[in-house]
Coordinates of C-alpha atoms and ligand atoms in Angstrom, one line a residue:
Chain H
M1 CA -43.5 -22.8 26.2
R2 CA -45.8 -19.5 28.0
P3 CA -48.0 -21.6 29.9
D4 CA -51.3 -19.6 29.3
Y5 CA -54.2 -19.6 31.9
S6 CA -57.0 -19.2 29.0
V7 CA -56.2 -22.6 28.2
L8 CA -54.8 -24.0 31.5
L9 CA -58.9 -23.7 32.6
L10 CA -59.8 -24.6 29.3
T11 CA -58.5 -28.0 29.6
T12 CA -58.9 -28.8 33.8
L13 CA -62.6 -27.7 33.1
I14 CA -63.8 -29.5 30.8
G15 CA -61.2 -32.4 31.3
A16 CA -63.5 -32.7 34.9
G17 CA -66.3 -32.4 33.3
Q18 CA -65.6 -34.7 31.2
G19 CA -64.6 -37.3 33.6
L20 CA -67.7 -36.1 35.3
F21 CA -70.3 -37.4 32.6
L22 CA -68.1 -40.8 32.6
A23 CA -68.9 -41.4 36.2
L24 CA -72.8 -40.6 35.6
F25 CA -72.8 -42.8 33.1
T26 CA -70.5 -45.4 35.0
V27 CA -72.9 -45.1 38.1
Q28 CA -76.3 -46.3 35.6
L29 CA -74.3 -48.6 34.0
F30 CA -73.6 -50.2 36.4
A31 CA -77.0 -50.4 38.5
L32 CA -78.7 -51.2 35.7
A33 CA -76.4 -54.3 36.1
G34 CA -76.9 -54.7 39.2
Q35 CA -73.7 -54.0 40.7
L36 CA -73.9 -51.2 42.5
P37 CA -77.5 -50.0 44.3
A38 CA -78.9 -47.6 41.7
P39 CA -79.4 -44.1 42.8
G40 CA -82.3 -43.3 45.1
S41 CA -83.9 -40.6 42.8
H42 CA -83.2 -39.5 38.9
A43 CA -81.2 -36.0 40.9
F44 CA -78.4 -37.9 40.5
Y45 CA -78.4 -37.5 37.0
V46 CA -80.2 -34.6 36.5
H47 CA -77.6 -32.4 38.5
G48 CA -74.8 -34.6 37.8
S49 CA -75.2 -33.2 34.1
L50 CA -75.6 -29.9 35.5
L51 CA -72.7 -30.0 36.5
V52 CA -71.0 -30.5 33.6
L53 CA -71.7 -28.2 31.4
A54 CA -70.7 -25.7 34.2
L55 CA -67.2 -27.6 34.0
L56 CA -67.8 -27.5 29.9
A57 CA -68.9 -24.3 29.6
G58 CA -66.8 -22.7 31.8
G59 CA -63.8 -24.3 30.0
L60 CA -65.6 -23.0 26.7
V61 CA -65.7 -19.8 28.6
A62 CA -61.6 -19.7 29.5
S63 CA -60.5 -20.3 25.8
F64 CA -62.2 -17.2 24.6
F65 CA -59.9 -15.1 26.9
H66 CA -57.1 -17.0 24.8
L67 CA -58.3 -15.8 20.7
G68 CA -57.0 -12.7 19.8
R69 CA -60.8 -12.6 18.0
P70 CA -63.0 -14.2 19.8
E71 CA -65.4 -12.7 17.8
R72 CA -65.5 -15.1 15.0
A73 CA -64.5 -17.6 17.1
W74 CA -66.7 -19.7 15.0
R75 CA -64.6 -20.1 12.0
A76 CA -63.2 -22.0 14.3
A77 CA -64.8 -25.4 12.8
A78 CA -63.9 -25.2 9.2
M79 CA -60.5 -27.0 8.7
W80 CA -61.8 -30.5 10.9
R81 CA -60.5 -32.5 8.3
T82 CA -56.8 -31.8 9.4
S83 CA -57.0 -29.1 12.2
W84 CA -57.5 -31.3 16.0
L85 CA -58.2 -28.0 17.2
S86 CA -61.3 -28.2 14.8
R87 CA -62.4 -31.0 15.5
E88 CA -62.2 -29.7 19.6
V89 CA -64.3 -27.1 18.3
I90 CA -66.8 -29.4 17.5
V91 CA -67.1 -31.7 20.1
L92 CA -67.6 -30.1 23.3
P93 CA -70.3 -28.3 21.7
A94 CA -71.9 -31.8 20.7
L95 CA -71.3 -33.1 24.1
M96 CA -72.7 -30.6 25.6
G97 CA -75.7 -31.4 23.9
T98 CA -75.8 -34.8 24.7
V99 CA -75.4 -33.7 28.2
L100 CA -77.6 -31.8 28.3
L101 CA -80.9 -33.2 26.2
F102 CA -78.7 -37.4 29.5
G103 CA -79.5 -35.1 32.0
A104 CA -83.6 -33.5 30.7
A105 CA -84.1 -37.1 29.8
H106 CA -83.4 -38.6 33.3
L107 CA -85.4 -34.8 34.8
A108 CA -88.2 -36.0 31.9
G109 CA -88.7 -39.8 32.7
F110 CA -87.9 -40.2 28.9
R111 CA -87.2 -43.4 29.3
P112 CA -89.2 -44.3 25.6
T113 CA -87.1 -48.2 25.3
L114 CA -85.5 -47.5 22.0
F115 CA -85.5 -51.4 21.0
T116 CA -84.1 -54.6 23.1
L117 CA -81.4 -56.2 23.1
P118 CA -81.5 -60.4 23.2
S119 CA -80.3 -60.8 26.5
G120 CA -83.4 -59.0 27.4
L121 CA -81.8 -56.3 27.8
A122 CA -84.2 -52.4 28.0
I123 CA -81.9 -49.9 26.0
D124 CA -83.6 -46.7 25.7
S125 CA -83.3 -43.0 25.3
T126 CA -80.1 -42.0 28.3
L127 CA -78.9 -45.0 27.8
V128 CA -78.3 -44.0 24.0
L129 CA -78.2 -41.2 24.5
G130 CA -75.6 -41.7 27.4
T131 CA -73.3 -43.9 25.3
L132 CA -72.9 -41.5 22.7
G133 CA -71.9 -38.6 25.8
A134 CA -69.0 -41.1 26.8
M135 CA -67.6 -41.8 23.2
L136 CA -67.8 -37.8 22.3
A137 CA -65.6 -37.4 26.4
F138 CA -63.5 -40.2 25.0
A139 CA -63.2 -38.0 21.7
L140 CA -62.9 -34.9 23.4
F141 CA -60.0 -35.7 25.5
L142 CA -58.7 -37.9 21.4
C143 CA -58.9 -34.2 20.5
T144 CA -57.5 -31.9 23.7
A145 CA -54.5 -34.0 24.6
M146 CA -53.4 -34.0 19.8
I147 CA -53.4 -30.8 19.9
Y148 CA -50.7 -31.5 21.6
A149 CA -49.1 -34.4 21.0
C150 CA -49.2 -33.8 16.4
L151 CA -46.4 -30.8 16.9
P152 CA -43.0 -33.2 16.8
F153 CA -40.5 -30.6 16.8
L154 CA -42.6 -30.2 20.6
R155 CA -40.7 -33.4 21.9
E156 CA -42.4 -33.2 25.1
W157 CA -45.6 -33.6 23.9
S158 CA -44.8 -35.7 21.3
S159 CA -46.2 -39.0 22.0
P160 CA -48.9 -41.4 22.9
L161 CA -48.7 -40.3 26.5
T162 CA -49.4 -37.2 26.1
V163 CA -53.4 -38.7 25.6
A164 CA -52.9 -41.1 28.1
N165 CA -52.1 -38.3 30.5
F166 CA -54.6 -35.9 29.0
T167 CA -58.1 -38.7 29.3
L168 CA -57.0 -40.4 32.8
L169 CA -55.8 -36.6 34.3
G170 CA -59.3 -35.9 33.4
G171 CA -61.1 -39.4 34.7
A172 CA -59.5 -38.7 38.1
S173 CA -60.8 -35.5 38.3
G174 CA -64.2 -36.3 37.3
F175 CA -64.1 -39.2 38.9
T176 CA -63.1 -37.5 43.0
L177 CA -65.7 -34.6 41.7
A178 CA -68.6 -37.2 40.9
A179 CA -67.4 -39.5 44.3
A180 CA -67.4 -36.1 46.4
F181 CA -71.0 -35.1 44.3
S182 CA -72.6 -38.5 44.8
A183 CA -71.9 -38.6 48.5
W184 CA -74.0 -35.8 48.8
A185 CA -76.8 -36.8 45.4
A186 CA -76.9 -41.0 46.7
P187 CA -74.0 -41.3 49.2
E188 CA -75.4 -45.4 47.9
A189 CA -73.3 -45.1 45.5
T190 CA -69.9 -43.5 47.1
R191 CA -67.8 -46.3 48.0
Y192 CA -67.6 -47.7 44.4
I193 CA -67.4 -44.4 43.1
A194 CA -64.6 -43.4 45.3
G195 CA -62.6 -46.4 44.5
W196 CA -63.1 -46.0 40.7
A197 CA -61.0 -42.5 41.4
F198 CA -58.8 -44.0 43.2
A199 CA -57.8 -46.5 40.8
L200 CA -57.6 -43.4 38.2
T201 CA -55.5 -40.8 40.6
L202 CA -53.6 -43.8 40.1
L203 CA -52.9 -44.2 37.3
A204 CA -53.2 -40.9 36.1
A205 CA -49.8 -40.8 38.7
V206 CA -48.6 -43.5 36.5
S207 CA -48.7 -42.3 33.6
R208 CA -47.7 -39.1 34.5
V209 CA -44.5 -40.2 35.7
A210 CA -43.7 -41.8 33.4
T211 CA -43.7 -39.4 31.1
L212 CA -42.0 -36.6 33.2
L213 CA -39.0 -39.3 33.0
R214 CA -39.2 -40.1 29.6
N215 CA -39.1 -35.9 28.6
A216 CA -36.4 -36.1 32.1
R217 CA -34.1 -38.1 29.3
L218 CA -35.2 -36.3 25.5
R219 CA -31.7 -35.2 23.6
P220 CA -33.0 -32.1 21.6
R221 CA -33.3 -32.5 17.9
S222 CA -32.9 -29.4 16.9
T223 CA -29.2 -27.6 17.9
P224 CA -27.7 -24.3 17.4
Q225 CA -26.1 -26.2 14.4
T226 CA -29.0 -27.8 12.6
A227 CA -31.0 -24.2 13.1
L228 CA -28.5 -22.2 11.4
G229 CA -27.4 -24.8 9.3
I230 CA -23.2 -24.1 10.4
K231 CA -21.7 -27.3 11.3
H232 CA -19.0 -25.2 13.6
P233 CA -19.9 -26.7 17.5
R234 CA -19.5 -23.2 19.3
I235 CA -22.6 -20.8 18.3
V236 CA -23.2 -17.9 20.6
Q237 CA -25.8 -15.4 19.4
R238 CA -25.1 -12.2 20.0
S239 CA -27.4 -10.1 18.2
A240 CA -31.7 -11.5 18.2
G241 CA -31.8 -7.8 16.0
F242 CA -33.8 -6.1 18.8
L243 CA -33.4 -5.0 21.4
G244 CA -37.4 -4.5 23.0
G245 CA -39.3 -8.0 23.6
S246 CA -41.3 -9.1 20.4
F247 CA -43.7 -12.4 20.2
N248 CA -41.5 -14.2 19.8
T249 CA -39.4 -13.9 23.1
R250 CA -42.8 -13.8 24.7
E251 CA -44.8 -16.2 23.8
F252 CA -42.6 -19.4 23.7
F253 CA -40.9 -18.8 27.2
H254 CA -42.0 -18.9 30.5
G255 CA -40.2 -16.8 32.1
S256 CA -39.4 -18.8 35.4
P257 CA -36.3 -19.5 36.8
E258 CA -35.6 -23.1 37.3
R259 CA -36.7 -23.1 40.8
R260 CA -39.9 -22.1 40.4
V261 CA -40.4 -25.2 37.4
S262 CA -38.9 -27.7 40.2
A263 CA -41.3 -26.5 42.1
V264 CA -44.6 -26.9 41.0
R265 CA -44.2 -30.5 39.5
S266 CA -43.4 -31.2 43.3
A267 CA -46.2 -29.5 44.1
F268 CA -48.4 -31.3 41.6
L269 CA -47.1 -34.8 42.7
L270 CA -48.0 -33.6 45.2
L271 CA -51.7 -31.3 45.4
A272 CA -53.1 -33.7 41.7
F273 CA -51.9 -37.2 43.5
A274 CA -50.7 -38.1 46.5
A275 CA -52.7 -35.8 47.9
P276 CA -56.4 -37.3 46.4
L277 CA -55.0 -40.6 46.8
A278 CA -55.1 -39.8 50.5
L279 CA -58.3 -38.1 51.1
L280 CA -60.0 -40.8 48.6
A281 CA -58.6 -43.3 50.7
L282 CA -60.0 -41.8 54.5
G283 CA -63.6 -40.0 53.3
G284 CA -64.2 -43.1 50.2
P285 CA -65.2 -45.5 52.2
R286 CA -66.9 -43.2 55.1
G287 CA -69.6 -41.4 52.7
A288 CA -67.6 -38.3 53.7
A289 CA -68.4 -35.9 52.3
P290 CA -66.7 -32.9 53.2
V291 CA -63.7 -35.0 52.5
L292 CA -64.2 -36.5 48.8
T293 CA -65.0 -32.0 48.4
A294 CA -61.4 -31.5 49.6
A295 CA -60.3 -34.0 47.4
F296 CA -61.4 -33.0 44.7
L297 CA -60.8 -29.7 45.0
V298 CA -57.0 -30.3 45.8
Q299 CA -57.0 -32.0 43.3
F300 CA -58.3 -29.9 40.5
A301 CA -55.4 -27.1 41.6
G302 CA -53.6 -30.4 42.0
L303 CA -54.0 -30.3 38.2
V304 CA -53.7 -26.4 36.8
A305 CA -50.2 -26.9 38.0
E306 CA -49.3 -29.7 36.4
R307 CA -50.8 -28.5 32.7
W308 CA -48.7 -25.5 34.4
H309 CA -45.8 -27.6 34.6
F310 CA -46.4 -29.1 30.8
F311 CA -46.5 -26.1 29.1
A312 CA -42.8 -24.8 31.4
Q313 CA -41.3 -28.1 30.3
A314 CA -42.4 -27.6 26.5
R315 CA -39.2 -26.8 25.4
H316 CA -39.9 -24.9 21.2
P317 CA -36.7 -25.7 18.1
Q318 CA -37.0 -21.3 17.8
N319 CA -35.9 -20.5 21.3
L320 CA -32.4 -21.2 19.0
Y321 CA -33.0 -18.5 17.4
Y322 CA -33.8 -16.4 20.9
Q323 CA -30.6 -17.8 23.1
D324 CA -30.6 -14.6 25.4
T325 CA -33.4 -15.0 26.2
R326 CA -35.1 -15.9 29.8
Chain W
M1 CA -45.4 -25.5 -10.4
T2 CA -43.6 -22.6 -9.0
Q3 CA -42.1 -22.3 -5.7
L4 CA -41.5 -19.1 -5.0
A5 CA -38.6 -18.3 -2.8
L6 CA -35.3 -16.1 -1.0
V7 CA -32.3 -17.5 -1.1
I8 CA -30.4 -16.4 1.3
D9 CA -26.3 -15.7 1.0
L10 CA -24.7 -16.1 4.1
N11 CA -21.1 -15.2 2.8
V12 CA -21.7 -11.6 1.5
C13 CA -24.9 -10.4 4.2
V14 CA -23.6 -7.8 6.5
G15 CA -25.8 -8.0 8.5
C16 CA -27.2 -3.7 8.1
H17 CA -30.5 -4.6 7.9
A18 CA -32.0 -2.8 5.1
C19 CA -33.5 -5.3 4.8
V20 CA -35.3 -5.4 7.8
T21 CA -36.4 -1.4 7.6
S22 CA -37.5 -1.6 4.0
C23 CA -40.5 -5.0 4.8
K24 CA -41.7 -3.6 7.2
E25 CA -41.9 0.2 5.1
W26 CA -43.5 -2.0 2.8
N27 CA -46.4 -4.2 4.6
T28 CA -47.5 -1.6 7.0
S29 CA -48.1 0.6 4.5
G30 CA -50.3 -1.8 2.1
S31 CA -54.0 -1.9 1.4
A32 CA -53.7 -5.1 4.5
G33 CA -53.3 -2.2 7.1
P34 CA -50.9 -1.3 9.4
L35 CA -47.8 -4.0 10.9
A36 CA -48.5 -2.9 14.3
D37 CA -46.2 -1.1 16.6
T38 CA -46.6 -1.1 20.5
M39 CA -44.5 1.8 22.5
P40 CA -42.1 2.3 18.8
Y41 CA -40.7 4.7 20.8
G42 CA -41.2 4.0 24.3
K43 CA -39.1 2.3 27.1
D44 CA -39.6 -1.3 25.7
P45 CA -40.7 -0.7 21.9
S46 CA -42.2 -4.0 20.3
G47 CA -44.4 -4.9 17.1
A48 CA -44.6 -7.0 14.6
F49 CA -42.0 -7.7 11.9
F50 CA -41.2 -10.3 8.9
N51 CA -37.9 -10.5 8.5
R52 CA -35.1 -10.1 11.4
V53 CA -31.6 -9.7 11.1
Q54 CA -29.8 -12.2 14.2
T55 CA -26.0 -11.7 14.7
F56 CA -24.2 -15.5 15.6
E57 CA -20.7 -16.3 16.4
V58 CA -18.5 -18.6 15.0
G59 CA -16.1 -19.8 16.8
E60 CA -13.6 -19.9 19.3
F61 CA -12.0 -16.1 20.4
P62 CA -9.9 -15.8 17.7
D63 CA -10.6 -17.7 15.5
T64 CA -14.0 -16.5 15.3
Q65 CA -16.8 -15.5 12.7
T66 CA -19.9 -13.4 12.7
V67 CA -22.5 -14.4 10.7
H68 CA -25.3 -12.4 10.1
F69 CA -28.6 -14.0 9.5
P70 CA -31.6 -13.0 7.7
K71 CA -34.8 -14.4 9.5
S72 CA -38.1 -14.6 7.2
C73 CA -40.4 -17.6 7.1
L74 CA -39.3 -20.0 4.6
H75 CA -42.7 -21.2 2.9
C76 CA -42.3 -24.4 3.9
E77 CA -43.4 -26.4 0.7
D78 CA -44.5 -29.0 3.5
P79 CA -45.7 -26.3 6.2
P80 CA -46.4 -28.5 9.5
C81 CA -48.5 -24.6 9.7
V82 CA -51.1 -25.0 7.9
P83 CA -53.2 -28.0 8.6
V84 CA -53.4 -27.5 12.0
C85 CA -55.0 -23.9 11.7
P86 CA -58.6 -24.3 12.2
T87 CA -60.1 -21.6 10.5
G88 CA -58.7 -22.3 7.3
A89 CA -56.9 -18.3 8.0
S90 CA -53.6 -19.9 7.1
Y91 CA -53.1 -21.8 3.7
K92 CA -49.9 -22.4 0.7
R93 CA -50.9 -21.0 -2.4
K94 CA -50.7 -23.6 -4.7
E95 CA -49.4 -21.3 -8.0
D96 CA -46.9 -19.8 -6.6
G97 CA -46.0 -22.0 -2.8
I98 CA -46.6 -19.1 -1.3
V99 CA -48.4 -19.4 2.2
L100 CA -50.2 -16.2 2.9
V101 CA -52.8 -15.7 6.3
D102 CA -56.0 -14.4 5.5
Y103 CA -56.2 -11.9 8.5
D104 CA -60.3 -11.2 8.2
K105 CA -60.3 -15.1 9.0
C106 CA -57.3 -15.5 11.9
I107 CA -58.9 -16.0 15.1
G108 CA -55.4 -15.4 16.6
C109 CA -55.9 -18.7 17.8
K110 CA -51.6 -18.9 17.8
Y111 CA -51.9 -22.3 17.0
C112 CA -50.1 -21.8 13.2
S113 CA -47.3 -19.9 16.0
W114 CA -47.3 -23.0 18.0
A115 CA -46.6 -25.8 14.6
C116 CA -44.2 -23.2 13.2
P117 CA -40.6 -25.0 14.3
Y118 CA -39.0 -21.5 13.3
G119 CA -40.9 -19.2 15.6
A120 CA -40.9 -17.4 11.5
R121 CA -44.7 -15.7 12.7
E122 CA -46.1 -13.2 14.8
L123 CA -48.9 -12.5 16.2
D124 CA -49.9 -8.3 15.1
P125 CA -50.1 -6.7 19.2
V126 CA -52.8 -4.8 17.4
R127 CA -55.0 -6.2 15.2
K128 CA -54.5 -9.8 16.9
V129 CA -54.0 -12.1 14.3
M130 CA -51.0 -13.6 12.8
T131 CA -49.0 -12.5 10.4
K132 CA -46.0 -13.3 8.8
C133 CA -43.7 -12.9 5.8
T134 CA -46.2 -12.8 2.2
L135 CA -42.6 -13.1 -0.3
C136 CA -44.9 -8.6 -0.6
V137 CA -47.3 -11.1 -2.5
D138 CA -49.1 -7.8 -3.4
R139 CA -46.2 -6.2 -5.1
I140 CA -44.3 -9.5 -7.6
Y141 CA -47.7 -9.5 -9.4
D142 CA -47.7 -5.5 -9.8
R143 CA -48.7 -5.0 -13.5
T144 CA -47.6 -0.8 -13.0
R145 CA -44.2 -1.7 -11.8
P146 CA -41.2 -2.4 -14.2
E147 CA -40.8 -5.3 -14.8
A148 CA -37.5 -5.4 -12.3
E149 CA -39.3 -3.8 -9.2
R150 CA -41.1 -7.1 -8.8
K151 CA -39.7 -8.7 -6.7
P152 CA -40.2 -8.5 -2.6
A153 CA -38.7 -5.2 -0.6
C154 CA -35.8 -6.7 0.7
V155 CA -34.4 -7.7 -2.2
L156 CA -34.6 -4.7 -3.7
A157 CA -33.4 -3.0 0.0
C158 CA -30.7 -5.6 -0.1
P159 CA -27.5 -3.0 -0.5
T160 CA -25.4 -6.3 -1.0
S161 CA -27.5 -7.9 -2.5
A162 CA -27.2 -11.4 -0.4
R163 CA -30.7 -11.7 -1.3
L164 CA -31.8 -13.5 -3.9
F165 CA -35.0 -14.1 -4.9
G166 CA -37.2 -16.4 -8.0
D167 CA -38.8 -20.0 -8.2
I168 CA -36.9 -23.1 -6.6
H169 CA -38.7 -26.1 -9.1
D170 CA -37.3 -23.6 -12.3
P171 CA -33.6 -25.4 -12.5
Q172 CA -32.5 -22.5 -14.5
S173 CA -33.7 -20.1 -12.7
Q174 CA -30.9 -17.5 -10.2
V175 CA -32.1 -19.3 -7.6
S176 CA -31.7 -23.0 -7.7
Q177 CA -28.3 -21.9 -9.8
A178 CA -27.2 -20.8 -6.9
I179 CA -28.4 -23.4 -4.7
R180 CA -26.5 -25.9 -6.9
D181 CA -23.1 -24.0 -7.1
N182 CA -22.7 -22.7 -4.0
A183 CA -24.1 -25.6 -1.8
G184 CA -27.8 -24.2 -0.5
Y185 CA -29.0 -25.8 2.0
A186 CA -32.1 -25.4 4.5
L187 CA -33.3 -24.7 8.0
M188 CA -33.8 -27.8 10.6
P189 CA -34.2 -30.7 7.9
E190 CA -34.7 -33.0 10.6
W191 CA -38.5 -32.2 10.3
G192 CA -38.7 -32.9 6.9
T193 CA -40.6 -29.8 6.5
H194 CA -38.3 -28.6 3.6
P195 CA -38.0 -25.1 3.6
A196 CA -38.0 -23.1 0.1
N197 CA -36.4 -20.6 1.5
H198 CA -31.7 -21.5 0.9
Y199 CA -29.4 -20.5 2.2
L200 CA -25.9 -19.7 0.9
P201 CA -23.2 -21.2 3.9
R202 CA -20.1 -19.3 4.1
R203 CA -17.4 -20.3 1.8
R204 CA -13.8 -19.6 2.5
T205 CA -11.9 -16.4 0.4
S206 CA -8.4 -17.1 -0.2
A207 CA -5.5 -16.4 -2.0
R208 CA -1.8 -18.4 -2.7
I209 CA 1.0 -16.0 -2.1
H210 CA 4.8 -17.0 -3.4
E211 CA 7.5 -15.2 -1.4
D212 CA 8.6 -14.0 -4.6
E213 CA 5.9 -11.9 -5.0
L214 CA 6.5 -10.1 -2.2
T215 CA 8.8 -8.0 -3.1
R216 CA 8.1 -6.6 -6.8
A217 CA 11.1 -8.5 -9.3
D218 CA 10.0 -5.4 -11.7
N219 CA 10.7 -2.3 -10.4
P220 CA 12.0 -0.3 -12.7
L221 CA 14.7 1.1 -9.6
K222 CA 15.9 -2.2 -9.0
V223 CA 17.2 -3.2 -12.4
D224 CA 18.9 0.7 -13.0
G225 CA 19.8 1.1 -8.8
L226 CA 19.8 3.5 -6.7
L227 CA 21.0 6.8 -9.1
P228 CA 24.9 7.8 -7.9
R229 CA 24.7 10.7 -5.2
P230 CA 26.3 13.9 -6.8
P231 CA 29.2 14.3 -5.7
K232 CA 30.4 17.6 -3.1
S233 CA 32.2 19.5 -6.3
D234 CA 29.1 19.7 -8.7
P235 CA 27.3 23.0 -8.7
S236 CA 25.0 24.0 -6.6
L237 CA 21.0 25.2 -6.7
D238 CA 23.4 28.0 -5.1
D239 CA 26.4 28.3 -7.2
V240 CA 23.8 29.1 -10.4
M241 CA 21.3 31.2 -8.2
S242 CA 23.9 33.8 -7.5
W243 CA 26.6 35.9 -8.3
Ligands
SF4_1 S1 -41.8 -21.6 7.4 FE1 -43.5 -21.5 9.8 S2 -44.7 -19.9 8.9 FE2 -43.7 -20.9 7.7 S3 -43.7 -21.6 5.8 FE3 -42.3 -23.1 7.6 S4 -43.6 -23.4 9.2 FE4 -44.8 -22.5 8.1
SF4_2 S1 -53.2 -18.1 14.7 FE1 -55.0 -17.4 13.0 S2 -53.6 -18.2 10.6 FE2 -52.7 -19.5 13.3 S3 -54.2 -21.8 13.0 FE3 -54.8 -19.5 14.6 S4 -56.7 -19.0 12.7 FE4 -54.8 -20.0 12.2

């Protein structure tokens, strides 16, 4: 498949945004439970929410460049009963709205106790909004991943690992960003967030490498024989039916030599996993803002490369009808 | 329930592309607007087509067969392209099973084209909406045309009648009989899409010839033998003509 930069940016930006929001809310929960020094000021949540909104909005803007008719994009919310794309289109703005309210409640100090748990824990509006936002963030990971995982004949994508990857990669980049951000806004929590970011990056690396191994062993189920319904083992395409290009020869081929694909694979393994792990280990305990910022930037670049490879690696069965296209 | 479909006879198709051009002609001049091309006379022409004829070589030289393979939307009975569409622009008609795109609703997100394993959908490069074979839905129900012309343009254009059109759910229809009698099959059955369009395979055309059939047994010249050569002493034409 052809990697489209609008989709690469959409999925990486909103993934980082969702991860960052989950990090903010995790900090709030742990601070509430007394497991972690509470951020000194609410600015951590307020500015953090703004950062989340900026990332989600950036992804939303990028997604419009993918559409042929962006002015009709509102129609995409119609078929949520059957289409994961439609569900994503609904959940993304819902998450943005919830994050906006979450940040606003922290900003205004609007924290009325809504109810009290039997244990005596007071549940206020930010906790409710945060829980809702966390659920929406996970729902959005699921929607985004299922857009790809639900196509059975794109076998590189059609696996529960796709859902795990989108969740863990988004979570890892979001927590790394949260670590960098907290080094500036809430230094007392940085050590903990960097630790979580390290763990998530490690988990993401495991699941992504598992996916690479799985995909390397895939045997195509569709062959020229099933595509044409002719049993003979030797079928060679002599003509695609036209000399110029077409939608089919552009949309489904990445057009890069195999060398570049494997170079991108090495690059993303290094940039998205190895380098951020080292930087997090280096800067996390000391709360070094520049090191943690570098960790996020490197990881984000690595994830864009990872998404490029995710598309390039998927082989669409329609390519069997365009065997001479590279 | 009706399921309209094409049945394409690979044994008969000669790869002339008449169906491709007639399809383009009909569908670029319809009420839905032109089926656009970019740089049709330029260096790298491109454009949207509903139907393509491809050519494959099967076998090892010298035992090869050239297979011309017309390909368009197969109007799957369980179309994977339909449920993924976020806008509802892609739909399958209940009444006749045709899979269509509502060009006024489509946002051009291309997701349905990813979800079609056959590569049957093409994005119109100018209108920026998804397009695909409609089985000439604006023609087959046109009551102003004589009954015989209410068929898809490609079917009417095919000079070898390699394309049949009809209801594959009606066991008595010409297409159902063709599928039954000639081992019609569907493409990529492994994905459970149940394509409505079927293909008829190449069939071996052979005749058994016996040795004695190589020379004509009832040759009159054989029966009578060769006529005897006249002796030199017989009168010739010269003798008759000279005085
Ligand atoms: S051939 Fe492709 S476009 Fe046509 S109905 Fe089947 S899946 Fe959809
Ligand atoms: S390109 Fe159009 S028809 Fe296809 S899935 Fe998107 S909105 Fe639906």
